[in-house]
CSV table of C-alpha atoms in Angstrom, one decimal:
chain,number,residue,atom,x,y,z
G,1,MET,CA,2.1,15.2,-14.2
G,2,ASP,CA,5.0,13.9,-15.8
G,3,ARG,CA,6.6,10.8,-14.2
G,4,LYS,CA,10.6,10.2,-14.4
G,5,ARG,CA,12.8,7.1,-13.8
G,6,TYR,CA,14.9,7.7,-10.5
G,7,TYR,CA,16.9,5.6,-8.5
G,8,VAL,CA,17.2,5.8,-4.6
G,9,ASN,CA,19.6,5.2,-2.5
G,10,VAL,CA,18.3,4.8,1.2
G,11,GLU,CA,21.8,4.3,3.3
G,12,SER,CA,22.9,7.7,1.5
G,13,GLY,CA,19.2,9.8,1.1
G,14,GLU,CA,20.5,9.7,-2.5
G,15,ILE,CA,17.7,10.2,-5.8
G,16,HIS,CA,19.1,10.4,-9.2
G,17,PRO,CA,17.8,10.3,-12.1
G,18,ASP,CA,20.9,8.5,-13.6
G,19,LYS,CA,20.9,5.0,-12.9
G,20,THR,CA,25.2,5.4,-12.9
G,21,ALA,CA,25.7,8.4,-11.3
G,22,SER,CA,25.7,6.4,-7.8
G,23,GLY,CA,24.5,3.1,-6.3
G,24,PHE,CA,21.0,2.8,-5.9
G,25,GLU,CA,18.5,0.3,-4.2
G,26,PHE,CA,14.9,1.4,-5.5
G,27,GLU,CA,13.9,2.4,-8.8
G,28,ILE,CA,10.9,4.5,-8.6
G,29,GLU,CA,9.2,6.5,-11.2
G,30,ALA,CA,8.0,9.8,-9.5
G,31,THR,CA,6.9,13.6,-10.1
G,32,ASP,CA,9.3,16.5,-9.6
G,33,ARG,CA,7.0,17.5,-6.4
G,34,ASP,CA,7.0,13.4,-5.4
G,35,VAL,CA,11.1,13.6,-5.6
G,36,ILE,CA,10.9,16.7,-3.3
G,37,GLU,CA,8.6,14.9,-1.3
G,38,LEU,CA,10.6,12.0,-0.6
G,39,LYS,CA,13.5,14.8,0.1
G,40,LYS,CA,12.1,15.9,2.6
G,41,LEU,CA,11.5,12.7,4.4
G,42,PHE,CA,15.1,12.3,3.9
G,43,ASP,CA,15.9,15.5,5.4
G,44,GLU,CA,13.5,14.5,8.5
G,45,CYS,CA,15.3,11.3,9.2
G,46,ASP,CA,18.5,13.0,9.2
G,47,ARG,CA,17.4,15.2,12.2
G,48,SER,CA,15.9,12.6,13.8
G,49,ALA,CA,19.1,10.6,13.5
G,50,THR,CA,20.9,13.3,15.0
G,51,LYS,CA,18.9,13.4,17.8
G,52,THR,CA,19.5,9.3,18.3
G,53,PHE,CA,22.9,9.9,18.4
G,54,TRP,CA,23.2,12.6,21.2
G,55,ARG,CA,20.4,10.1,22.9
G,56,ALA,CA,23.0,7.4,22.5
G,57,HIS,CA,25.5,8.7,24.9
G,58,VAL,CA,22.9,8.7,27.2
G,59,PRO,CA,23.3,5.4,29.2
G,60,PHE,CA,20.1,5.5,31.5
G,61,LEU,CA,17.4,6.0,28.6
G,62,GLU,CA,16.8,3.4,26.9
G,63,TYR,CA,15.9,2.7,23.0
G,64,HIS,CA,12.3,2.1,23.2
G,65,ASN,CA,11.4,4.5,25.7
G,66,ASP,CA,12.9,7.3,23.5
G,67,GLN,CA,10.8,9.8,21.2
G,68,SER,CA,13.5,10.6,18.9
G,69,ASN,CA,14.2,6.6,17.9
G,70,ASP,CA,10.5,6.5,17.7
G,71,GLU,CA,10.9,9.6,14.9
G,72,TYR,CA,13.4,7.9,13.5
G,73,ASP,CA,11.8,4.7,13.1
G,74,GLU,CA,8.7,6.9,11.7
G,75,ALA,CA,10.3,8.7,9.3
G,76,MET,CA,12.1,5.3,7.9
G,77,LYS,CA,8.5,3.9,7.4
G,78,LYS,CA,7.2,6.7,5.7
G,79,ILE,CA,10.3,6.7,3.1
G,80,TYR,CA,9.8,3.2,2.6
G,81,LYS,CA,6.1,3.6,1.9
G,82,MET,CA,6.9,6.3,-0.5
G,83,ILE,CA,9.4,4.0,-2.5
G,84,HIS,CA,6.9,1.3,-1.9
G,85,ASP,CA,4.0,3.4,-3.8
G,86,LEU,CA,6.2,4.9,-7.1
G,87,GLY,CA,8.6,1.6,-6.8
G,88,GLN,CA,8.5,-0.5,-9.9
G,89,PRO,CA,7.1,-4.0,-9.3
G,90,GLU,CA,10.6,-5.5,-7.9
G,91,THR,CA,10.7,-2.8,-5.7
G,92,ARG,CA,7.4,-3.1,-4.2
G,93,GLU,CA,7.9,-6.7,-3.8
G,94,HIS,CA,11.5,-6.0,-2.4
G,95,ILE,CA,10.3,-3.9,0.4
G,96,GLU,CA,7.1,-6.0,0.9
G,97,SER,CA,9.6,-9.1,1.8
G,98,MET,CA,11.2,-6.5,4.3
G,99,GLY,CA,7.8,-6.3,6.5
G,100,ILE,CA,8.6,-3.0,7.3
G,101,LEU,CA,5.2,-1.5,6.1
G,102,ASP,CA,3.7,-3.9,8.7
């Protein structure tokens, strides 16, 4: 499968083949299948984030005792792991420096 260069913004969940299309944080080389998988992970993260929003309005539920927060955290780890695996050397170094994959 042919890999193409893409530019990823984790905060907005965007993946662009054009460097100038939007601001980006990471540069990756990915197949079409990889991009589809990464988009699915961003969707999973969005669903989890919505659940955490509603949980935040329930004062007796603590962050560390809430499944939706665990789901969000796990989705973010999967996203960063995939970006790390597909990333350019600078991308991998940056993600490793974040300590999120430990």
